[in-house]
Amino acid sequence: MNRMFQKGMAALLVLSAAGFLLTVGKGPHGSSLLPGRTRLAQVRWTGDAETETLVSGFVSCLASSAVSAAGKALAARDAATAAFAAVSENTDSLSRFIQSQNGDVNRESALVQANAFWKYSLKYNVPLDLIVAVANTESHFRPEARSPAGAAGVMQVMWRVHAGLLQANGIMKEEDLLDPEMGIAAGSLLLSRYLKAYGDTKAALGRYYGGSATVYWNRISRNLAKVKNARVVAAF
């Protein structure tokens, strides 16, 4: 069983969060505790264990806020169910958006990429639509993409420039950049650092690109618009 197939299956078959959704959506006798959330509770979860942990942390914050504000466990359950279901819907929508942009990307790869965009957006606190737009601009979502200059993967990261940082974050060799998840992890990590360093999206993108910030921003903006127009990110 190859690595891509394993990751595709993981994206489709992780059941713990799905079980959580169904549990919080039902009362002790099987009745719905959350009217109006039944459809959301039935959306399949498409994440992996690390993504579940990241989203769980986010959900815990929502739940805590709901309990504080309303003083009722039902409000916390409502917030938690909505958050998990929204992430699941978003992952599926994003995978379909990826395939709409590049018909050569198969379903397994699209699901792996969609999950990775969500995971590393949360992990590195970088805007989801931004990293998706960068990936579309850089490689058109092709994990195997290589540039003449040596950039590789979905996010076209330069190994010879960033090897030390990448290895410190678990990306151990250049070939790892051709794995869709690791390639997205690498690009998201770099963008996160540049956003923190510059405090400005356009300047951070210029650093990522290694050229004119204005030229690159114009290219990214077009793909940002595609993401927004496709409405692939549902509200929590």
PDB file of N, CA and C in Angstrom, residues 66-105:
ATOM      1  N   ALA A  66     -18.804  29.239  24.828  1.00  0.00           N
ATOM      2  CA  ALA A  66     -20.262  29.045  24.826  1.00  0.00           C
ATOM      3  C   ALA A  66     -20.772  28.775  26.230  1.00  0.00           C
ATOM      4  N   VAL A  67     -20.024  27.951  26.994  1.00  0.00           N
ATOM      5  CA  VAL A  67     -20.444  27.653  28.360  1.00  0.00           C
ATOM      6  C   VAL A  67     -20.412  28.909  29.213  1.00  0.00           C
ATOM      7  N   SER A  68     -19.345  29.696  29.041  1.00  0.00           N
ATOM      8  CA  SER A  68     -19.233  30.927  29.826  1.00  0.00           C
ATOM      9  C   SER A  68     -20.360  31.892  29.496  1.00  0.00           C
ATOM     10  N   ALA A  69     -20.664  31.988  28.213  1.00  0.00           N
ATOM     11  CA  ALA A  69     -21.664  32.957  27.783  1.00  0.00           C
ATOM     12  C   ALA A  69     -23.078  32.505  28.121  1.00  0.00           C
ATOM     13  N   ALA A  70     -23.358  31.229  27.924  1.00  0.00           N
ATOM     14  CA  ALA A  70     -24.727  30.755  28.087  1.00  0.00           C
ATOM     15  C   ALA A  70     -24.946  29.963  29.365  1.00  0.00           C
ATOM     16  N   GLY A  71     -23.848  29.438  29.917  1.00  0.00           N
ATOM     17  CA  GLY A  71     -23.955  28.656  31.137  1.00  0.00           C
ATOM     18  C   GLY A  71     -24.649  27.329  30.931  1.00  0.00           C
ATOM     19  N   LYS A  72     -24.683  26.829  29.690  1.00  0.00           N
ATOM     20  CA  LYS A  72     -25.384  25.586  29.395  1.00  0.00           C
ATOM     21  C   LYS A  72     -24.510  24.682  28.546  1.00  0.00           C
ATOM     22  N   ALA A  73     -24.495  23.389  28.885  1.00  0.00           N
ATOM     23  CA  ALA A  73     -23.707  22.420  28.110  1.00  0.00           C
ATOM     24  C   ALA A  73     -24.233  22.307  26.681  1.00  0.00           C
ATOM     25  N   LEU A  74     -25.524  22.527  26.504  1.00  0.00           N
ATOM     26  CA  LEU A  74     -26.104  22.427  25.162  1.00  0.00           C
ATOM     27  C   LEU A  74     -25.470  23.419  24.215  1.00  0.00           C
ATOM     28  N   ALA A  75     -25.215  24.628  24.685  1.00  0.00           N
ATOM     29  CA  ALA A  75     -24.582  25.641  23.838  1.00  0.00           C
ATOM     30  C   ALA A  75     -23.182  25.207  23.459  1.00  0.00           C
ATOM     31  N   ALA A  76     -22.466  24.587  24.389  1.00  0.00           N
ATOM     32  CA  ALA A  76     -21.117  24.105  24.098  1.00  0.00           C
ATOM     33  C   ALA A  76     -21.154  23.003  23.060  1.00  0.00           C
ATOM     34  N   ARG A  77     -22.113  22.086  23.199  1.00  0.00           N
ATOM     35  CA  ARG A  77     -22.251  21.009  22.227  1.00  0.00           C
ATOM     36  C   ARG A  77     -22.582  21.562  20.844  1.00  0.00           C
ATOM     37  N   ASP A  78     -23.437  22.549  20.817  1.00  0.00           N
ATOM     38  CA  ASP A  78     -23.822  23.167  19.549  1.00  0.00           C
ATOM     39  C   ASP A  78     -22.608  23.765  18.857  1.00  0.00           C
ATOM     40  N   ALA A  79     -21.776  24.495  19.625  1.00  0.00           N
ATOM     41  CA  ALA A  79     -20.587  25.113  19.056  1.00  0.00           C
ATOM     42  C   ALA A  79     -19.603  24.066  18.571  1.00  0.00           C
ATOM     43  N   ALA A  80     -19.416  23.010  19.361  1.00  0.00           N
ATOM     44  CA  ALA A  80     -18.466  21.962  19.002  1.00  0.00           C
ATOM     45  C   ALA A  80     -18.908  21.219  17.750  1.00  0.00           C
ATOM     46  N   THR A  81     -20.192  20.852  17.704  1.00  0.00           N
ATOM     47  CA  THR A  81     -20.715  20.144  16.538  1.00  0.00           C
ATOM     48  C   THR A  81     -20.582  20.984  15.276  1.00  0.00           C
ATOM     49  N   ALA A  82     -20.940  22.247  15.381  1.00  0.00           N
ATOM     50  CA  ALA A  82     -20.866  23.135  14.220  1.00  0.00           C
ATOM     51  C   ALA A  82     -19.433  23.268  13.731  1.00  0.00           C
ATOM     52  N   ALA A  83     -18.477  23.381  14.659  1.00  0.00           N
ATOM     53  CA  ALA A  83     -17.082  23.564  14.268  1.00  0.00           C
ATOM     54  C   ALA A  83     -16.532  22.334  13.559  1.00  0.00           C
ATOM     55  N   PHE A  84     -16.753  21.148  14.144  1.00  0.00           N
ATOM     56  CA  PHE A  84     -16.265  19.926  13.508  1.00  0.00           C
ATOM     57  C   PHE A  84     -16.912  19.717  12.144  1.00  0.00           C
ATOM     58  N   ALA A  85     -18.206  19.930  12.066  1.00  0.00           N
ATOM     59  CA  ALA A  85     -18.906  19.726  10.804  1.00  0.00           C
ATOM     60  C   ALA A  85     -18.451  20.717   9.745  1.00  0.00           C
ATOM     61  N   ALA A  86     -18.197  21.962  10.168  1.00  0.00           N
ATOM     62  CA  ALA A  86     -17.731  22.963   9.208  1.00  0.00           C
ATOM     63  C   ALA A  86     -16.372  22.598   8.645  1.00  0.00           C
ATOM     64  N   VAL A  87     -15.472  22.102   9.498  1.00  0.00           N
ATOM     65  CA  VAL A  87     -14.153  21.689   9.011  1.00  0.00           C
ATOM     66  C   VAL A  87     -14.298  20.543   8.024  1.00  0.00           C
ATOM     67  N   SER A  88     -15.175  19.585   8.320  1.00  0.00           N
ATOM     68  CA  SER A  88     -15.384  18.463   7.416  1.00  0.00           C
ATOM     69  C   SER A  88     -15.928  18.934   6.073  1.00  0.00           C
ATOM     70  N   GLU A  89     -16.924  19.812   6.116  1.00  0.00           N
ATOM     71  CA  GLU A  89     -17.490  20.358   4.880  1.00  0.00           C
ATOM     72  C   GLU A  89     -16.421  21.120   4.093  1.00  0.00           C
ATOM     73  N   ASN A  90     -15.632  21.903   4.818  1.00  0.00           N
ATOM     74  CA  ASN A  90     -14.604  22.706   4.161  1.00  0.00           C
ATOM     75  C   ASN A  90     -13.552  21.835   3.497  1.00  0.00           C
ATOM     76  N   THR A  91     -13.163  20.743   4.166  1.00  0.00           N
ATOM     77  CA  THR A  91     -12.161  19.849   3.596  1.00  0.00           C
ATOM     78  C   THR A  91     -12.666  19.250   2.293  1.00  0.00           C
ATOM     79  N   ASP A  92     -13.908  18.799   2.297  1.00  0.00           N
ATOM     80  CA  ASP A  92     -14.482  18.228   1.091  1.00  0.00           C
ATOM     81  C   ASP A  92     -14.600  19.281  -0.007  1.00  0.00           C
ATOM     82  N   SER A  93     -15.076  20.466   0.340  1.00  0.00           N
ATOM     83  CA  SER A  93     -15.221  21.539  -0.653  1.00  0.00           C
ATOM     84  C   SER A  93     -13.872  21.948  -1.222  1.00  0.00           C
ATOM     85  N   LEU A  94     -12.875  22.024  -0.340  1.00  0.00           N
ATOM     86  CA  LEU A  94     -11.552  22.433  -0.798  1.00  0.00           C
ATOM     87  C   LEU A  94     -10.945  21.390  -1.722  1.00  0.00           C
ATOM     88  N   SER A  95     -11.155  20.117  -1.418  1.00  0.00           N
ATOM     89  CA  SER A  95     -10.618  19.072  -2.302  1.00  0.00           C
ATOM     90  C   SER A  95     -11.238  19.167  -3.695  1.00  0.00           C
ATOM     91  N   ARG A  96     -12.514  19.494  -3.740  1.00  0.00           N
ATOM     92  CA  ARG A  96     -13.187  19.619  -5.042  1.00  0.00           C
ATOM     93  C   ARG A  96     -12.729  20.881  -5.775  1.00  0.00           C
ATOM     94  N   PHE A  97     -12.459  21.935  -5.021  1.00  0.00           N
ATOM     95  CA  PHE A  97     -11.904  23.138  -5.638  1.00  0.00           C
ATOM     96  C   PHE A  97     -10.541  22.839  -6.260  1.00  0.00           C
ATOM     97  N   ILE A  98      -9.708  22.097  -5.555  1.00  0.00           N
ATOM     98  CA  ILE A  98      -8.385  21.732  -6.080  1.00  0.00           C
ATOM     99  C   ILE A  98      -8.534  20.998  -7.406  1.00  0.00           C
ATOM    100  N   GLN A  99      -9.455  20.044  -7.457  1.00  0.00           N
ATOM    101  CA  GLN A  99      -9.653  19.299  -8.701  1.00  0.00           C
ATOM    102  C   GLN A  99     -10.245  20.174  -9.806  1.00  0.00           C
ATOM    103  N   SER A 100     -11.035  21.167  -9.424  1.00  0.00           N
ATOM    104  CA  SER A 100     -11.590  22.063 -10.440  1.00  0.00           C
ATOM    105  C   SER A 100     -10.496  22.932 -11.070  1.00  0.00           C
ATOM    106  N   GLN A 101      -9.449  23.204 -10.308  1.00  0.00           N
ATOM    107  CA  GLN A 101      -8.340  24.010 -10.810  1.00  0.00           C
ATOM    108  C   GLN A 101      -7.345  23.192 -11.617  1.00  0.00           C
ATOM    109  N   ASN A 102      -7.267  21.909 -11.310  1.00  0.00           N
ATOM    110  CA  ASN A 102      -6.348  21.033 -12.034  1.00  0.00           C
ATOM    111  C   ASN A 102      -6.971  19.639 -12.101  1.00  0.00           C
ATOM    112  N   GLY A 103      -7.527  19.325 -13.248  1.00  0.00           N
ATOM    113  CA  GLY A 103      -8.204  18.046 -13.426  1.00  0.00           C
ATOM    114  C   GLY A 103      -7.291  16.846 -13.375  1.00  0.00           C
ATOM    115  N   ASP A 104      -5.976  17.058 -13.434  1.00  0.00           N
ATOM    116  CA  ASP A 104      -5.036  15.941 -13.351  1.00  0.00           C
ATOM    117  C   ASP A 104      -4.775  15.499 -11.915  1.00  0.00           C
ATOM    118  N   VAL A 105      -5.230  16.279 -10.935  1.00  0.00           N
ATOM    119  CA  VAL A 105      -5.063  15.902  -9.528  1.00  0.00           C
ATOM    120  C   VAL A 105      -6.166  14.903  -9.170  1.00  0.00           C
TER     121      VAL A 105
END
